[in-house]
């Protein structure tokens, strides 16, 4: 049975992605993530470590991208980010990190809304929004998405940026 689970994709198409997961408090969180993500198309295997706050996923990148894995984990109520070295949406020379002050957020739904919408935009490699600090940290390709445009998109969602 373990061999069947790891042969869902040809070895050449399978990659291993490590995702930082925040918000897990117990083994039930671990089992929930492993259960839901492990059943998704393109996912060969997943191992979540509560103590390290990480999920290691073997997946077929042509079916399930690393970014999509993060979004699915975030949809479960956890914060999921790719380590900077794993963000390959833009060449390192064109990628910059912008910190934006965001006013008007009242709850985690606001955070998820901003991360979800901005994270899907062209040129955005990753986004992490902190409700307590009132800021968004965005890694993006400045030649595709400028810092000013990021602010405008957040403001279009009804927040002050």
mmCIF file of C-alpha atoms in Angstrom:
data_model
loop_
_atom_site.group_PDB
_atom_site.id
_atom_site.type_symbol
_atom_site.label_atom_id
_atom_site.label_comp_id
_atom_site.label_asym_id
_atom_site.label_seq_id
_atom_site.Cartn_x
_atom_site.Cartn_y
_atom_site.Cartn_z
ATOM 1 C CA UNK A 1 0.000 0.000 0.000
ATOM 2 C CA UNK A 2 2.741 2.592 0.706
ATOM 3 C CA UNK A 3 4.212 1.915 -2.758
ATOM 4 C CA UNK A 4 0.835 2.557 -4.372
ATOM 5 C CA UNK A 5 0.587 5.901 -2.595
ATOM 6 C CA UNK A 6 3.982 7.061 -3.832
ATOM 7 C CA UNK A 7 3.448 5.993 -7.433
ATOM 8 C CA UNK A 8 0.619 8.424 -8.158
ATOM 9 C CA UNK A 9 2.989 10.412 -10.385
ATOM 10 C CA UNK A 10 6.035 9.484 -12.420
ATOM 11 C CA UNK A 11 9.251 10.173 -10.461
ATOM 12 C CA UNK A 12 10.303 12.821 -12.977
ATOM 13 C CA UNK A 13 7.171 14.886 -12.284
ATOM 14 C CA UNK A 14 7.243 14.464 -8.504
ATOM 15 C CA UNK A 15 8.778 17.144 -6.332
ATOM 16 C CA UNK A 16 9.099 17.599 -2.598
ATOM 17 C CA UNK A 17 7.919 20.870 -1.077
ATOM 18 C CA UNK A 18 8.400 21.964 2.526
ATOM 19 C CA UNK A 19 5.689 24.341 3.752
ATOM 20 C CA UNK A 20 5.874 26.322 6.987
ATOM 21 C CA UNK A 21 2.560 25.915 8.820
ATOM 22 C CA UNK A 22 1.550 28.205 11.686
ATOM 23 C CA UNK A 23 -1.506 27.854 13.884
ATOM 24 C CA UNK A 24 -1.301 24.129 14.657
ATOM 25 C CA UNK A 25 -1.897 23.471 18.350
ATOM 26 C CA UNK A 26 -2.189 19.692 18.670
ATOM 27 C CA UNK A 27 -1.956 16.331 16.942
ATOM 28 C CA UNK A 28 -5.531 16.695 15.738
ATOM 29 C CA UNK A 29 -4.379 19.654 13.602
ATOM 30 C CA UNK A 30 -1.616 17.465 12.154
ATOM 31 C CA UNK A 31 -4.043 14.640 11.360
ATOM 32 C CA UNK A 32 -6.541 17.052 9.839
ATOM 33 C CA UNK A 33 -3.959 18.529 7.438
ATOM 34 C CA UNK A 34 -2.472 15.139 6.547
ATOM 35 C CA UNK A 35 -5.946 13.686 5.970
ATOM 36 C CA UNK A 36 -7.349 16.437 3.772
ATOM 37 C CA UNK A 37 -4.239 17.342 1.773
ATOM 38 C CA UNK A 38 -3.171 13.700 1.413
ATOM 39 C CA UNK A 39 -6.404 12.897 -0.444
ATOM 40 C CA UNK A 40 -6.020 15.646 -3.050
ATOM 41 C CA UNK A 41 -5.204 14.975 -6.685
ATOM 42 C CA UNK A 42 -1.493 15.214 -7.391
ATOM 43 C CA UNK A 43 -0.428 14.669 -3.772
ATOM 44 C CA UNK A 44 1.689 11.529 -3.383
ATOM 45 C CA UNK A 45 2.438 11.832 0.340
ATOM 46 C CA UNK A 46 2.417 14.338 3.182
ATOM 47 C CA UNK A 47 4.114 14.384 6.577
ATOM 48 C CA UNK A 48 3.283 17.165 9.027
ATOM 49 C CA UNK A 49 5.471 17.950 12.039
ATOM 50 C CA UNK A 50 3.776 19.811 14.876
ATOM 51 C CA UNK A 51 7.071 20.493 16.680
ATOM 52 C CA UNK A 52 8.783 21.903 13.578
ATOM 53 C CA UNK A 53 5.651 23.641 12.247
ATOM 54 C CA UNK A 54 6.244 22.174 8.786
ATOM 55 C CA UNK A 55 4.533 20.004 6.212
ATOM 56 C CA UNK A 56 6.670 18.017 3.778
ATOM 57 C CA UNK A 57 4.672 17.141 0.672
ATOM 58 C CA UNK A 58 5.611 14.969 -2.288
ATOM 59 C CA UNK A 59 3.438 16.011 -5.198
ATOM 60 C CA UNK A 60 3.093 16.119 -8.955
ATOM 61 C CA UNK A 61 3.767 19.795 -9.672
ATOM 62 C CA UNK A 62 1.894 19.586 -12.976
ATOM 63 C CA UNK A 63 -1.290 18.688 -11.063
ATOM 64 C CA UNK A 64 -0.812 20.454 -7.689
ATOM 65 C CA UNK A 65 1.549 23.417 -7.396
ATOM 66 C CA UNK A 66 3.334 24.391 -4.196
ATOM 67 C CA UNK A 67 1.274 27.594 -4.083
ATOM 68 C CA UNK A 68 -1.969 25.640 -4.392
ATOM 69 C CA UNK A 69 -0.879 23.383 -1.518
ATOM 70 C CA UNK A 70 -0.395 26.478 0.656
ATOM 71 C CA UNK A 71 -3.814 27.823 -0.328
ATOM 72 C CA UNK A 72 -5.515 24.528 0.576
ATOM 73 C CA UNK A 73 -3.810 24.490 3.994
ATOM 74 C CA UNK A 74 -4.805 28.142 4.526
ATOM 75 C CA UNK A 75 -8.404 27.277 3.577
ATOM 76 C CA UNK A 76 -8.329 24.940 6.589
ATOM 77 C CA UNK A 77 -7.597 27.903 8.893
ATOM 78 C CA UNK A 78 -3.800 27.654 9.184
ATOM 79 C CA UNK A 79 -1.111 30.029 7.947
ATOM 80 C CA UNK A 80 0.995 28.345 5.264
ATOM 81 C CA UNK A 81 4.062 29.835 3.587
ATOM 82 C CA UNK A 82 6.820 28.586 1.357
ATOM 83 C CA UNK A 83 10.372 29.259 2.516
ATOM 84 C CA UNK A 84 11.930 32.012 0.400
ATOM 85 C CA UNK A 85 14.234 29.569 -1.421
ATOM 86 C CA UNK A 86 11.202 27.646 -2.683
ATOM 87 C CA UNK A 87 9.479 30.613 -4.308
ATOM 88 C CA UNK A 88 10.424 30.304 -7.944
ATOM 89 C CA UNK A 89 7.641 32.358 -9.534
ATOM 90 C CA UNK A 90 10.191 35.051 -10.430
ATOM 91 C CA UNK A 91 13.940 35.146 -10.854
ATOM 92 C CA UNK A 92 15.651 36.151 -7.581
ATOM 93 C CA UNK A 93 17.056 39.307 -9.162
ATOM 94 C CA UNK A 94 13.556 40.612 -9.961
ATOM 95 C CA UNK A 95 11.949 39.593 -6.665
ATOM 96 C CA UNK A 96 11.585 42.150 -3.915
ATOM 97 C CA UNK A 97 9.904 42.153 -0.523
ATOM 98 C CA UNK A 98 7.470 44.943 0.296
ATOM 99 C CA UNK A 99 5.935 45.550 3.725
ATOM 100 C CA UNK A 100 2.576 47.330 3.536
ATOM 101 C CA UNK A 101 0.708 48.780 6.508
ATOM 102 C CA UNK A 102 -2.916 47.663 6.296
ATOM 103 C CA UNK A 103 -5.644 49.355 8.343
ATOM 104 C CA UNK A 104 -9.218 48.177 8.684
ATOM 105 C CA UNK A 105 -8.638 44.459 9.304
ATOM 106 C CA UNK A 106 -10.798 43.173 12.147
ATOM 107 C CA UNK A 107 -10.440 39.384 12.070
ATOM 108 C CA UNK A 108 -8.728 36.383 10.533
ATOM 109 C CA UNK A 109 -11.252 36.405 7.689
ATOM 110 C CA UNK A 110 -9.812 39.763 6.600
ATOM 111 C CA UNK A 111 -6.321 38.241 6.665
ATOM 112 C CA UNK A 112 -7.404 35.231 4.601
ATOM 113 C CA UNK A 113 -9.257 37.441 2.145
ATOM 114 C CA UNK A 114 -6.202 39.617 1.478
ATOM 115 C CA UNK A 115 -3.800 36.667 1.320
ATOM 116 C CA UNK A 116 -6.130 34.767 -1.002
ATOM 117 C CA UNK A 117 -6.824 37.541 -3.482
ATOM 118 C CA UNK A 118 -3.385 39.172 -3.589
ATOM 119 C CA UNK A 119 -1.591 35.799 -3.509
ATOM 120 C CA UNK A 120 -3.306 34.777 -6.771
ATOM 121 C CA UNK A 121 -2.218 37.869 -8.699
ATOM 122 C CA UNK A 122 0.419 37.765 -11.414
ATOM 123 C CA UNK A 123 3.863 38.670 -10.129
ATOM 124 C CA UNK A 124 3.100 37.839 -6.478
ATOM 125 C CA UNK A 125 5.357 35.049 -5.171
ATOM 126 C CA UNK A 126 4.064 34.985 -1.598
ATOM 127 C CA UNK A 127 2.128 37.071 0.907
ATOM 128 C CA UNK A 128 1.918 36.913 4.692
ATOM 129 C CA UNK A 129 -0.586 39.158 6.477
ATOM 130 C CA UNK A 130 -0.355 39.818 10.210
ATOM 131 C CA UNK A 131 -3.571 40.967 11.871
ATOM 132 C CA UNK A 132 -1.828 41.866 15.140
ATOM 133 C CA UNK A 133 0.867 43.950 13.421
ATOM 134 C CA UNK A 134 -1.502 45.387 10.812
ATOM 135 C CA UNK A 135 0.814 44.692 7.908
ATOM 136 C CA UNK A 136 1.255 42.576 4.811
ATOM 137 C CA UNK A 137 4.664 41.289 3.733
ATOM 138 C CA UNK A 138 4.665 40.548 0.014
ATOM 139 C CA UNK A 139 7.373 38.949 -2.098
ATOM 140 C CA UNK A 140 6.775 39.973 -5.697
ATOM 141 C CA UNK A 141 8.303 40.503 -9.110
ATOM 142 C CA UNK A 142 8.514 44.295 -9.250
ATOM 143 C CA UNK A 143 8.576 44.216 -13.062
ATOM 144 C CA UNK A 144 5.101 42.620 -13.048
ATOM 145 C CA UNK A 145 3.512 43.968 -9.826
ATOM 146 C CA UNK A 146 4.759 47.214 -8.290
ATOM 147 C CA UNK A 147 4.482 48.085 -4.607
ATOM 148 C CA UNK A 148 2.041 50.854 -5.509
ATOM 149 C CA UNK A 149 -0.168 48.439 -7.433
ATOM 150 C CA UNK A 150 -0.194 46.069 -4.442
ATOM 151 C CA UNK A 151 -1.448 48.907 -2.240
ATOM 152 C CA UNK A 152 -4.133 49.802 -4.784
ATOM 153 C CA UNK A 153 -5.371 46.206 -4.947
ATOM 154 C CA UNK A 154 -5.581 46.003 -1.137
ATOM 155 C CA UNK A 155 -7.441 49.330 -1.053
ATOM 156 C CA UNK A 156 -9.850 48.049 -3.727
ATOM 157 C CA UNK A 157 -10.762 45.326 -1.219
ATOM 158 C CA UNK A 158 -11.904 47.989 1.271
ATOM 159 C CA UNK A 159 -8.808 48.325 3.429
ATOM 160 C CA UNK A 160 -6.465 51.281 3.875
ATOM 161 C CA UNK A 161 -2.969 50.498 2.612
#
